[in-house]
Coordinates of C-alpha atoms in Angstrom, one line a residue:
X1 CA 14.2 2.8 20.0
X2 CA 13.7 3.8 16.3
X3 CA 16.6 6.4 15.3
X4 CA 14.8 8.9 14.1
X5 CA 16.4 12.7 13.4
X6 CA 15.7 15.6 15.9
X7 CA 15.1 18.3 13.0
X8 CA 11.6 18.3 14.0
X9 CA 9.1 21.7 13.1
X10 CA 7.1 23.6 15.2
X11 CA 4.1 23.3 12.5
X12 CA 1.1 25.3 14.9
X13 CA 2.6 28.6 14.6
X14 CA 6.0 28.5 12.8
X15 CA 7.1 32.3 13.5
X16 CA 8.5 34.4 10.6
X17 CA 10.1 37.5 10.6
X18 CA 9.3 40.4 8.7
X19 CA 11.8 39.9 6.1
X20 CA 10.4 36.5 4.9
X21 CA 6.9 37.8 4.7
X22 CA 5.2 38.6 1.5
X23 CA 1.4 40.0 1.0
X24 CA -0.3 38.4 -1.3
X25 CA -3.1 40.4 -3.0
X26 CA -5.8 39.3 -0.5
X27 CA -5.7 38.4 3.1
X28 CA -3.0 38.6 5.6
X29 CA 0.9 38.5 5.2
X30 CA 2.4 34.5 4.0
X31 CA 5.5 33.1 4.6
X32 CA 8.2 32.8 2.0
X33 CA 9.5 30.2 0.6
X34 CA 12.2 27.9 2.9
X35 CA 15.0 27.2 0.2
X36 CA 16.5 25.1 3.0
X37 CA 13.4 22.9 3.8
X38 CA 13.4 22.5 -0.2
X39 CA 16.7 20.9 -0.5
X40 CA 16.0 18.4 2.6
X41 CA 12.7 17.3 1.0
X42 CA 14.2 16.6 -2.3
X43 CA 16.8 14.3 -0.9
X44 CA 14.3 12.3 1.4
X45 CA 11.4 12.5 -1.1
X46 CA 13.1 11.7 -4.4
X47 CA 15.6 9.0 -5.4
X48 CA 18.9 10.3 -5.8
X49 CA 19.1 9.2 -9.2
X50 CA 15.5 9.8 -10.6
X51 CA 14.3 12.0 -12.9
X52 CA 11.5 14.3 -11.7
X53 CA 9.0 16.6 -12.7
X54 CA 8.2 19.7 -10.9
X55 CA 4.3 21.1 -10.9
X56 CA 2.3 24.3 -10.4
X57 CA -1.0 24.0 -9.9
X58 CA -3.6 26.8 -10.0
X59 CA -0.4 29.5 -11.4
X60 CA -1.8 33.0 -12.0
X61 CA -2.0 34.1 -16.3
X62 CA 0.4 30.7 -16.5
X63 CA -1.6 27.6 -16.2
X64 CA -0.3 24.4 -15.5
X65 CA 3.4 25.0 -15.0
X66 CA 5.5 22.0 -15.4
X67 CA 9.6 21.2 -15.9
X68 CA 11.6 18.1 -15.8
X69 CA 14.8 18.0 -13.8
X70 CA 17.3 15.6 -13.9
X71 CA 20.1 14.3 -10.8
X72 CA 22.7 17.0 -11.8
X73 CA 20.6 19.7 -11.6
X74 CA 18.8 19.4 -7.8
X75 CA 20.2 22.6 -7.1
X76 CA 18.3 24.1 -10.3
X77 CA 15.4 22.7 -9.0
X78 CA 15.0 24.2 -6.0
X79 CA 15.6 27.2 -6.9
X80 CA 12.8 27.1 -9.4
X81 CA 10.4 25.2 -6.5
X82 CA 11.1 28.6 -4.7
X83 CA 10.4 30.6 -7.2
X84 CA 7.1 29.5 -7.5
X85 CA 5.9 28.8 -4.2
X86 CA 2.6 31.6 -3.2
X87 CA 2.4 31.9 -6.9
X88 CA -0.3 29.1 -7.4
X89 CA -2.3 26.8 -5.0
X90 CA 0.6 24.9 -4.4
X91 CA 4.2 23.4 -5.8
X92 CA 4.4 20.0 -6.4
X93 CA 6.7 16.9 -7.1
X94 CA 6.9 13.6 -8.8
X95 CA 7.5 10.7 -5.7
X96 CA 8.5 7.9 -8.3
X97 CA 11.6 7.6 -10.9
X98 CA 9.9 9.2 -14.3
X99 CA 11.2 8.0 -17.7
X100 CA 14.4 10.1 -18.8
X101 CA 13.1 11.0 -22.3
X102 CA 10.3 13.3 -20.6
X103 CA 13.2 15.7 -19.7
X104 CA 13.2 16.6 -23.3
X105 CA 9.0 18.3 -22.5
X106 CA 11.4 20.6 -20.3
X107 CA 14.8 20.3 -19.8
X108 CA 15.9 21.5 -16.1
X109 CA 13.7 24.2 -16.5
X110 CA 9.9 25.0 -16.0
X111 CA 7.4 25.7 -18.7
X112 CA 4.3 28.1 -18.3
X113 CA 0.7 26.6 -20.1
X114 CA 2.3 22.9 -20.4
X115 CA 0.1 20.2 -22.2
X116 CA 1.5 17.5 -20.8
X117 CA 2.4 16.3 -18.0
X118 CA 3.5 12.7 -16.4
X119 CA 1.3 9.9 -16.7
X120 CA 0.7 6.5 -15.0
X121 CA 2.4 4.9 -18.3
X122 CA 5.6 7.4 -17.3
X123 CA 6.1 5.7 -14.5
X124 CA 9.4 3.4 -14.3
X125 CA 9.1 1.7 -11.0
X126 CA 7.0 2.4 -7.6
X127 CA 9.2 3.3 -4.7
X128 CA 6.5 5.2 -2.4
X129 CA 3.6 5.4 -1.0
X130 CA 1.9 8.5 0.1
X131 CA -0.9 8.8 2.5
X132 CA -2.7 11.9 3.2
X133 CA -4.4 12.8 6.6
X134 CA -6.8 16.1 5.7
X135 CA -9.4 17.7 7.8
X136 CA -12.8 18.0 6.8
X137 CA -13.9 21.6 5.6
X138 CA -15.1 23.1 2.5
X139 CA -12.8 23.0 -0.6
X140 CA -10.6 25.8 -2.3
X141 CA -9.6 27.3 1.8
X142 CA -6.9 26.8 4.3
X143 CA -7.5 24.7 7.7
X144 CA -8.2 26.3 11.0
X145 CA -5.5 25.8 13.4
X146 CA -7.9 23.1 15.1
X147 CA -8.6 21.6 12.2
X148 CA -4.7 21.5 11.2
X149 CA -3.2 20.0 14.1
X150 CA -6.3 17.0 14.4
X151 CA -4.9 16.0 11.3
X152 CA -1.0 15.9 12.1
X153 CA -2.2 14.0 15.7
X154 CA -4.1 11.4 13.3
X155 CA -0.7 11.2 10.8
X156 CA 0.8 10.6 14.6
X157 CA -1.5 7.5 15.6
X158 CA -1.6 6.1 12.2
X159 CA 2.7 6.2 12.3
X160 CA 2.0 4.5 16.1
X161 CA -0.1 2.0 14.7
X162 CA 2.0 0.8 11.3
X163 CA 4.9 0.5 13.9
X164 CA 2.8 -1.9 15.6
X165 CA 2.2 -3.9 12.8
X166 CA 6.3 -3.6 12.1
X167 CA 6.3 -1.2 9.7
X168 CA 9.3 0.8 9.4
X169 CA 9.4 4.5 10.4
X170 CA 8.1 6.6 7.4
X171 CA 8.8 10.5 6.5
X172 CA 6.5 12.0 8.4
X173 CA 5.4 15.5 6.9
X174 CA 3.2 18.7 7.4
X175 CA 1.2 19.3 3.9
X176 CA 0.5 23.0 5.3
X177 CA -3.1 22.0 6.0
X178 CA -3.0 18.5 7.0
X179 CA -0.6 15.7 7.3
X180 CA 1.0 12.5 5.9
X181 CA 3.2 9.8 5.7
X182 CA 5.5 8.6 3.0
X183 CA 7.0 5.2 2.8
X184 CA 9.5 3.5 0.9
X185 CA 7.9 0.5 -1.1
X186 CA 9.6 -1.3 -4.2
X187 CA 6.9 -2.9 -6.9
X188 CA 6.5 -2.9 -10.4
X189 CA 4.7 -0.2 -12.2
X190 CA 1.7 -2.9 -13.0
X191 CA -1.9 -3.6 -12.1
X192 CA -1.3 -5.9 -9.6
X193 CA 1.0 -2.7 -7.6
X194 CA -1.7 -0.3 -8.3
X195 CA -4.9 -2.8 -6.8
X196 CA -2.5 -3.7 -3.6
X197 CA -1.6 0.3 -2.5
X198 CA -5.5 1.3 -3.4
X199 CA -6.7 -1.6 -0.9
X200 CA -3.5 -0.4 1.6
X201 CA -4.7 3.1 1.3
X202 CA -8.6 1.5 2.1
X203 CA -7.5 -0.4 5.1
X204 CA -5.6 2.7 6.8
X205 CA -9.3 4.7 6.1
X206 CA -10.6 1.9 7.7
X207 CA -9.0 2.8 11.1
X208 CA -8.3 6.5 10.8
X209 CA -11.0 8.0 8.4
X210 CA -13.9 9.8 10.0
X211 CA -16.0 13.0 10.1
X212 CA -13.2 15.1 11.5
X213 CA -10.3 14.0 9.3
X214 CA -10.3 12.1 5.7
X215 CA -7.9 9.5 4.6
X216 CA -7.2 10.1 0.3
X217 CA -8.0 7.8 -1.1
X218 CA -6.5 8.3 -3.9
X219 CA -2.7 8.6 -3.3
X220 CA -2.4 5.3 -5.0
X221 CA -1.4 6.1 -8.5
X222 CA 1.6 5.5 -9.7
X223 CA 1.9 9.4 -11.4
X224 CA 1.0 10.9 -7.8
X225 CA 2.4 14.1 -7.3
X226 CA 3.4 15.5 -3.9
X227 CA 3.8 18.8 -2.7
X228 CA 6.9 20.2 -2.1
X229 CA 8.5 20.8 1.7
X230 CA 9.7 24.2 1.7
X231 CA 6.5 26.0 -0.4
X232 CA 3.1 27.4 0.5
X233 CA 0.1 25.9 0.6
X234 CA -2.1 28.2 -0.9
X235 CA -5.5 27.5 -1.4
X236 CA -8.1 30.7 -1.3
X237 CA -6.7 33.8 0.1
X238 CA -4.9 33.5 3.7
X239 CA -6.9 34.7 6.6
X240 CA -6.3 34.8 10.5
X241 CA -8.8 32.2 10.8
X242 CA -7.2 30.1 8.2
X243 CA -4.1 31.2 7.3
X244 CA -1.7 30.0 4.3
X245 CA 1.1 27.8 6.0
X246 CA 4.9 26.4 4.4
X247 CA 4.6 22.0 3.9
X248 CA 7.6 20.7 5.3
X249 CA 9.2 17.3 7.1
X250 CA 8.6 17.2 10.6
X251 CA 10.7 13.7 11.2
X252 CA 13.1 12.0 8.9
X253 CA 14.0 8.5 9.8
X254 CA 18.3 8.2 9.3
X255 CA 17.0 5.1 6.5
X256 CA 14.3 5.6 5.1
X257 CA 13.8 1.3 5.5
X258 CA 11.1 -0.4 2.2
X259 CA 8.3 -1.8 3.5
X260 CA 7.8 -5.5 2.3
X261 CA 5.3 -7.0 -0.1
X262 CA 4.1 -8.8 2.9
X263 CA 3.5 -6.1 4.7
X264 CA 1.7 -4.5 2.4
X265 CA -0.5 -7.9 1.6
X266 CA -1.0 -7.6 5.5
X267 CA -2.7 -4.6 5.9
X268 CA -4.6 -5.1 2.4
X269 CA -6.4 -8.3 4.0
X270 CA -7.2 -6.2 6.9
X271 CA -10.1 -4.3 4.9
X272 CA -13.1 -6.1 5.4
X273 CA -15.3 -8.1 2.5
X274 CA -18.7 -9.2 1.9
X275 CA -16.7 -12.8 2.0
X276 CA -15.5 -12.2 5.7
X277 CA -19.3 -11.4 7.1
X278 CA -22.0 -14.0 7.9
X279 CA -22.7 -14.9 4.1
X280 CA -26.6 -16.0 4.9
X281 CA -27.4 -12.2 6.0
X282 CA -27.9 -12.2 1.9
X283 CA -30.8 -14.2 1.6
X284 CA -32.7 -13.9 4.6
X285 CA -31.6 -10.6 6.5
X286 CA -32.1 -7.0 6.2
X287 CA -30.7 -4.2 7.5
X288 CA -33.5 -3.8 10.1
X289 CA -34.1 -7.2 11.4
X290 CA -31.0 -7.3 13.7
X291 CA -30.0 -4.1 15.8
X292 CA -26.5 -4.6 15.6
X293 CA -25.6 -1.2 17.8
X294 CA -28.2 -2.4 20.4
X295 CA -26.8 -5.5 20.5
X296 CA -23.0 -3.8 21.0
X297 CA -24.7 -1.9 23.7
X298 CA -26.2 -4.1 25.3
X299 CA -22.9 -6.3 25.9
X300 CA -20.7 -4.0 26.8
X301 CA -18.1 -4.5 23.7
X302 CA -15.7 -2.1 23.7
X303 CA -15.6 0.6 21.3
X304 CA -13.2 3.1 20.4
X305 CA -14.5 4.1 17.4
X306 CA -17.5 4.4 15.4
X307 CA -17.9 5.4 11.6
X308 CA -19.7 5.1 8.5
X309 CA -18.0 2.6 6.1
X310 CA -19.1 2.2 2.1
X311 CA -22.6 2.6 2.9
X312 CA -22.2 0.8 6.2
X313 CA -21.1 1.1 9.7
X314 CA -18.5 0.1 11.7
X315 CA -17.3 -0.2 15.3
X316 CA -13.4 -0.4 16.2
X317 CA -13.0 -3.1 18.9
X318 CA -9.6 -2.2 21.6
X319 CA -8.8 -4.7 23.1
X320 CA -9.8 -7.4 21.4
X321 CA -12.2 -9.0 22.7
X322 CA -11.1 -12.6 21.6
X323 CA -7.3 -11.9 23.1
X324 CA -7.1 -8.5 25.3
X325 CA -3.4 -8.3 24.3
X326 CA -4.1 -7.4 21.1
X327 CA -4.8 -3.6 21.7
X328 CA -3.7 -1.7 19.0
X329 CA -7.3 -1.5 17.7
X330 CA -7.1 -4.5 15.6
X331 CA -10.5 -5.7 16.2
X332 CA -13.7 -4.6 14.5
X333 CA -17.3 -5.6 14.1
X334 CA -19.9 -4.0 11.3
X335 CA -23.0 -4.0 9.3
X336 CA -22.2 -3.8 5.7
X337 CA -24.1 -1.9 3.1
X338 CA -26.2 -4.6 2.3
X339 CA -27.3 -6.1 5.8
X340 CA -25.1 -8.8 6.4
X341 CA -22.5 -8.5 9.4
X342 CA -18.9 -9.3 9.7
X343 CA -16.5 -9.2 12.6
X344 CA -12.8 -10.1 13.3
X345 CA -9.5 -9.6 14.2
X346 CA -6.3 -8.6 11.9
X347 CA -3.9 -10.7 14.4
X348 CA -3.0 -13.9 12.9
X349 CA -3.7 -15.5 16.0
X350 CA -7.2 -15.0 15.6
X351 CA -7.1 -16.4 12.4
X352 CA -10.5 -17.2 11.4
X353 CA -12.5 -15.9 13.8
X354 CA -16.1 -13.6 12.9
X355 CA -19.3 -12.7 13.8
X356 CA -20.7 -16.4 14.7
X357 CA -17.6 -16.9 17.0
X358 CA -18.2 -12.9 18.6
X359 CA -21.6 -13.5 18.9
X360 CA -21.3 -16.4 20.9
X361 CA -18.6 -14.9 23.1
X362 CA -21.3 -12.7 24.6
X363 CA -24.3 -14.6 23.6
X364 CA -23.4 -18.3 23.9
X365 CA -27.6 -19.2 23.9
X366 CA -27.8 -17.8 20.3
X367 CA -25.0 -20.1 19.0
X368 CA -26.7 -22.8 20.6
X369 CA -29.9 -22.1 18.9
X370 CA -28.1 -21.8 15.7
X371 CA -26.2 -25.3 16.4
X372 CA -29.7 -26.4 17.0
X373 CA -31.0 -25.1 13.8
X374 CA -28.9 -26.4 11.6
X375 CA -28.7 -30.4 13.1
X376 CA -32.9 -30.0 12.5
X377 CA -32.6 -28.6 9.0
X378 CA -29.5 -31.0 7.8
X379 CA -32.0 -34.2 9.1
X380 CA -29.1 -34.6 12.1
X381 CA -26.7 -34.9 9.8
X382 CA -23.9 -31.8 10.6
X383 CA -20.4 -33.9 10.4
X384 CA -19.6 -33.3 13.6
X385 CA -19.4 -29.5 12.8
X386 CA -22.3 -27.3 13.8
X387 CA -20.8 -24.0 13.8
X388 CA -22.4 -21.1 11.5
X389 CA -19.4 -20.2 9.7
X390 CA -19.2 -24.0 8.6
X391 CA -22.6 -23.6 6.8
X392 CA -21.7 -21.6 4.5
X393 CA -18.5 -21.7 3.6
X394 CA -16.6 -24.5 1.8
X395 CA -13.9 -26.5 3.9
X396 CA -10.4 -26.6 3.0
X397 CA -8.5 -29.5 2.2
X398 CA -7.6 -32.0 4.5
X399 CA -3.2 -31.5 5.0
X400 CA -1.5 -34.4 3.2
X401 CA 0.1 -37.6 4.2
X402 CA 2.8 -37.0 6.2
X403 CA 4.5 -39.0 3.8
X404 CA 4.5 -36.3 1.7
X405 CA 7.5 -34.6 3.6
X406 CA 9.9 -37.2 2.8
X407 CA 13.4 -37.5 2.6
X408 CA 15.8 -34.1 2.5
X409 CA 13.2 -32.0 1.7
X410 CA 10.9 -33.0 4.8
X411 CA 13.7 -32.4 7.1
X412 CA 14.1 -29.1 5.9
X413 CA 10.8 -28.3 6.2
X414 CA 10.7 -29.7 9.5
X415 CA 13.8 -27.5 10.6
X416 CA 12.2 -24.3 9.1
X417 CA 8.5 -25.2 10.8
X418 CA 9.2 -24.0 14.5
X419 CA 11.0 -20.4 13.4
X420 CA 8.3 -19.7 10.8
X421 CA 3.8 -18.9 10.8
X422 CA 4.4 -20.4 7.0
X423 CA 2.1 -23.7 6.8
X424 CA 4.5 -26.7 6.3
X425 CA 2.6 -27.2 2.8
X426 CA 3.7 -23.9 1.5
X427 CA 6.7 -24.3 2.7
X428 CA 7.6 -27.8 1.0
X429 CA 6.0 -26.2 -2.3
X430 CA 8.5 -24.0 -2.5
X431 CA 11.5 -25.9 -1.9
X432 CA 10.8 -28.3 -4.1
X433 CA 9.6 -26.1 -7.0
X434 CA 12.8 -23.4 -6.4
X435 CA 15.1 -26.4 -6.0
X436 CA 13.9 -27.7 -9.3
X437 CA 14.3 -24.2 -11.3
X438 CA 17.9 -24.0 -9.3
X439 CA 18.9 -27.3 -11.1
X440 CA 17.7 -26.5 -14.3
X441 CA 16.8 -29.3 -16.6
X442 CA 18.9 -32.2 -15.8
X443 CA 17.0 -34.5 -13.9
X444 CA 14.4 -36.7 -16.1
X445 CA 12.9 -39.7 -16.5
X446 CA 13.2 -41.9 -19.7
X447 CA 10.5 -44.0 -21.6
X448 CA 11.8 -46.1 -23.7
X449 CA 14.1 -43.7 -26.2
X450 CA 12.6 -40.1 -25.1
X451 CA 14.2 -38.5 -21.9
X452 CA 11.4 -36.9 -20.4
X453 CA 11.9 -33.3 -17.7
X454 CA 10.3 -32.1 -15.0
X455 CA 8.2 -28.2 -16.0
X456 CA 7.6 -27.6 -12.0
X457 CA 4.6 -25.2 -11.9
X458 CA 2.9 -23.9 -8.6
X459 CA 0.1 -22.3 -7.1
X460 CA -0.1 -21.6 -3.2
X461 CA -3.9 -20.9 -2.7
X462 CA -5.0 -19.2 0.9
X463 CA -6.9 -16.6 3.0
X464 CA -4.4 -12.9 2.1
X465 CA -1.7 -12.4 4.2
X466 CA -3.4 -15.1 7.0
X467 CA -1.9 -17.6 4.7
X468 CA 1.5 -16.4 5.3
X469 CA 2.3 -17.1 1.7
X470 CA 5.2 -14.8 1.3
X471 CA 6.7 -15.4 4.5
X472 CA 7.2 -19.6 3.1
X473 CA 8.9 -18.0 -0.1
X474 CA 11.3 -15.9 1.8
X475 CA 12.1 -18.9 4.5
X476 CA 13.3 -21.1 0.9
X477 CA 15.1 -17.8 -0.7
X478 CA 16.9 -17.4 1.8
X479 CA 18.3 -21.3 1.8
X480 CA 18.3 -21.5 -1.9
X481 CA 20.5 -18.0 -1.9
X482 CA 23.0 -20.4 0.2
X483 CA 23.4 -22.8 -2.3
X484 CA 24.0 -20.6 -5.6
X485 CA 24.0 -16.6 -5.4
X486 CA 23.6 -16.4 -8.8
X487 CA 20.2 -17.7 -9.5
X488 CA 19.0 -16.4 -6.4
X489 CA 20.0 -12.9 -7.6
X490 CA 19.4 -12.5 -11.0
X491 CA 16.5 -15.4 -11.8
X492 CA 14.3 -14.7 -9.1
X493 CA 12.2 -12.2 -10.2
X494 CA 9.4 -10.2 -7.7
X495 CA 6.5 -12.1 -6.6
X496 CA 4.6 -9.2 -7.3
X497 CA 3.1 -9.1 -11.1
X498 CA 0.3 -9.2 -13.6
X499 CA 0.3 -12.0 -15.9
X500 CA 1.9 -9.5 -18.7
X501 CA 4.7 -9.1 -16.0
X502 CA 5.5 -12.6 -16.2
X503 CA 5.9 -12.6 -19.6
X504 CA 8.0 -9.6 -20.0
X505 CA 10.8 -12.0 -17.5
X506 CA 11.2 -14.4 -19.3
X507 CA 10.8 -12.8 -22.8
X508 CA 12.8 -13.7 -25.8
X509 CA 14.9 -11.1 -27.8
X510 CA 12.3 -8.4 -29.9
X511 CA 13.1 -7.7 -33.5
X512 CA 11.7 -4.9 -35.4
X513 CA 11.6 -3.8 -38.9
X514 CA 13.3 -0.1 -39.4
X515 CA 14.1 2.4 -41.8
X516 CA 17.7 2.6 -43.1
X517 CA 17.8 6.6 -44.3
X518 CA 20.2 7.3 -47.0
X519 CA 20.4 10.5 -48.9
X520 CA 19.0 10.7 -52.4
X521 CA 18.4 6.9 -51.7
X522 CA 14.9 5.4 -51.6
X523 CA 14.1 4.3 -48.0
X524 CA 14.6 0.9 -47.0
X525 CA 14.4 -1.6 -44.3
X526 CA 16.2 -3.8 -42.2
X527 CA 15.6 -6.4 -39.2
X528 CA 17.0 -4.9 -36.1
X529 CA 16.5 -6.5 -32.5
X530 CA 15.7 -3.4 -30.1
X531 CA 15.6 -6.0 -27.1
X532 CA 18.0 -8.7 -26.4
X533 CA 15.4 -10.6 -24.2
X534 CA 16.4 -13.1 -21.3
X535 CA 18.9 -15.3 -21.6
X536 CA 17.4 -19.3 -20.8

């Protein structure tokens, strides 16, 4: 059983007494502000010692409204979170840690007309991710009541089906007309972060976007803002058909647990590609020479959901129909925007699989005919290998000698093997390079007078998160930890970079000509090093 707090919100009608009503100019009465609901969002949304910036969109004679707030003054901002709420579309807050010298654009206090506000670049460190479930409708209005809770149901089933996957429980909240989810994630402010949560935020539309509800797709920057539990959604003027409603937290997990990088790599590789469908559909297919949804029909396959995808379309398979215990709607099979058709499964045991192998599951004459094909048009020469997948695609690699796993580090390996998915390959890579970085540069061999050392460089190449690439590093961390803290904790640096981040770790110290100011003296300068770098 998850432990999950009971302070749960009853977000269809949320009944308010006449006290904490206010009428705004147009429509019917709104609720005010829940000071309470304020302070409990603050300390699940925002790290406890980040700085953050508080937002007012669409403020009345004030414009953008902004103000920094620092740790020591939660209390401050609040108060001023409050104070704004009804008075603008909506009242919103910075999710990750902002740099400390943007307090000095307001210091623990909001600003009316504000020209800036935080950027991408302000960013110090990702530590959510925020995905919003909103229902279809015209902009600048309120939901229905219909359309509200088929959003906060969808939040619901998404939650159900990242659990699956073993995701922990996020924050699950009510944005007043829709619903989301926040989790904790920990990645560098980088490229590389920014790609992985847009492709995260992709795969989730993948399986939950449709013409009812939408999945934004654009919760992925590092800047986002987030609107405040506590404060009124506000957009257009509340009605009894679509009445302004308070954001707030419906469940709070007791730890709020990080999801892993590979996690997050896991449901990335779950969006499908061009590469994943059958490749020849590019040169001798169109969109109209194969009925695809006939061809579902006609088979029976079973679909739970159907939807338009990046110019294509897309059926949701549950069960699967390779292995009916996977039933958490991880199978799919689609056209793609360009003709060609891909199918598969997001379970590593059906690693591998796609349209040829589907199509042959319910049409075994047609892979035969394609087996056939392909022996006449190779002259009978097919290496033993007939399949259409094998076609087109390049093979990988043969797996090496089993001499290669010899002596101490083969036994690990083989010890690891049977409690790990990692291939035995990736997992002998790593010992050996993290073994050689632990040691440092002692071993060597010598030619003649020169004493030459290892530089141990590596590159793990295979299909995302199938390859279970990330899951062979942690397997050898978790060893190499055993044999010296120390490097394990402070000279393993995240997996998870551009190639700008990899340079910043192991950086040498950064000098930098300055001004030396003297009164009544003529300015001069001097070397001074504003970074100290990392040590060797």
């Amino acid at each position: 059983m998850k432990n999950i707090t009971s302070e749960k919100r009853d977000v269809t009608q949320r009944p308010v007494d006449p006290p904490d009503q206010e009428r705004r100019p147009h429509g019917v009465p709104t609720p005010r502000a829940d000071h309470a609901e304020i302070l409990r969002g603050l300390g699940s949304l925002i790290l406890p010692n980040a700085l953050v910036e508080l937002r007012v969109l669409g403020a009345d004679r004030a414009g953008t409204v902004s103000g920094y707030f620092d740790p020591n003054h939660r209390q401050s901002l609040a108060n001023a979170c409050a104070e704004w709420s009804g008075r603008g579309a909506g009242v919103y807050l910075s999710l990750n840690p902002v740099n400390a010298d943007l307090l000095a654009r307001g210091s623990n206090r909001v600003k009316t007309w504000a020209k800036h506000t935080t950027s991408d670049a302000d960013i110090l460190r990702r530590v959510r991710l925020p995905i919003d479930f909103d229902p279809r409708r015209p902009s600048g209005i309120s939901s229905t009541n219909q359309e509200h809770e088929a959003a906060l149901a969808r939040a619901h089933q998404c939650r159900d089906w990242l659990r699956d996957l073993g995701w922990p429980d996020p924050l699950l909240g009510d944005s007043g007309n829709g619903s989301n989810l926040v989790f904790a994630v920990d990645l560098p402010n980088d490229p590389a972060a920014t790609e992985l949560l847009s492709r995260c935020l992709q795969a989730i539309a993948f399986q939950f976007d449709d013409d009812v509800v939408a999945v934004d797709l654009t919760t992925y920057n590092a800047a986002r803002i987030w609107r405040a539990p506590g404060t009124l959604n506000a957009k257009g003027d509340s009605t009894e058909e679509r009445p302004h409603r308070l954001a707030g937290l419906l469940e709070v997990p007791t730890t709020l647990a990080t999801v892993s990088c590979e996690q997050l790599e896991t449901l990335a590789a779950m969006l499908p590609s061009e590469e994943q469908a059958d490749s020849r559909q590019h040169v001798r297919r169109t969109k109209t020479d194969f009925d695809l949804e006939r061809w579902i029909e006609d088979h029976g396959l079973p679909v739970v959901a159907k939807k338009t995808w990046q110019g294509g379309r897309i059926w949701l398979l549950n069960p699967c129909p390779w292995n009916a215990e996977h039933n958490n709607r991880a199978a799919y099979v689609g056209q793609l925007a360009n003709g060609a058709i891909a199918a598969g499964c997001h379970h590593n045991g059906c690693r591998g699989k796609g349209w040829p192998d589907l199509r042959a599951l319910y049409e075994p004459e047609a892979s035969d005919r394609t087996s056939s094909k392909a022996r006449r048009s190779s002259g009978g020469h097919t290496n033993g290998d007939t399949s259409e997948e094998s076609l087109c695609q390049d093979r990988w690699p043969d797996p090496p000698d089993p001499a290669a796993f010899y002596g101490l580090a083969g036994d690990i390996v083989r010890v690891i093997e049977p409690h790990s998915e990692a291939d035995p390959v990736a997992l002998l890579i790593q010992l050996l390079v993290g073994f050689g970085n632990l040691v440092g540069r002692i071993p060597h061999f010598t030619v003649e007078a020169d004493d030459h050392y290892l530089n141990l460089f590596a590159n793990l190449v295979g299909s995302t998160s199938k390859g279970r690439k990330g899951v062979s590093w942690g397997q050898i961390l978790r060893l190499l930890h055993a044999v010296d803290p120390d490097w394990a904790d402070n000279r393993v640096m995240t997996g998870l970079s551009s190639g700008e981040g990899l340079i910043w770790q192991v950086r040498d110290a950064i000098k930098s000509r300055q001004p030396v100011k003297q009164k009544g003296q003529p300015p001069r300068y001097e070397e001074v090093e504003v970074d100290p770098g990392v040590p060797d």
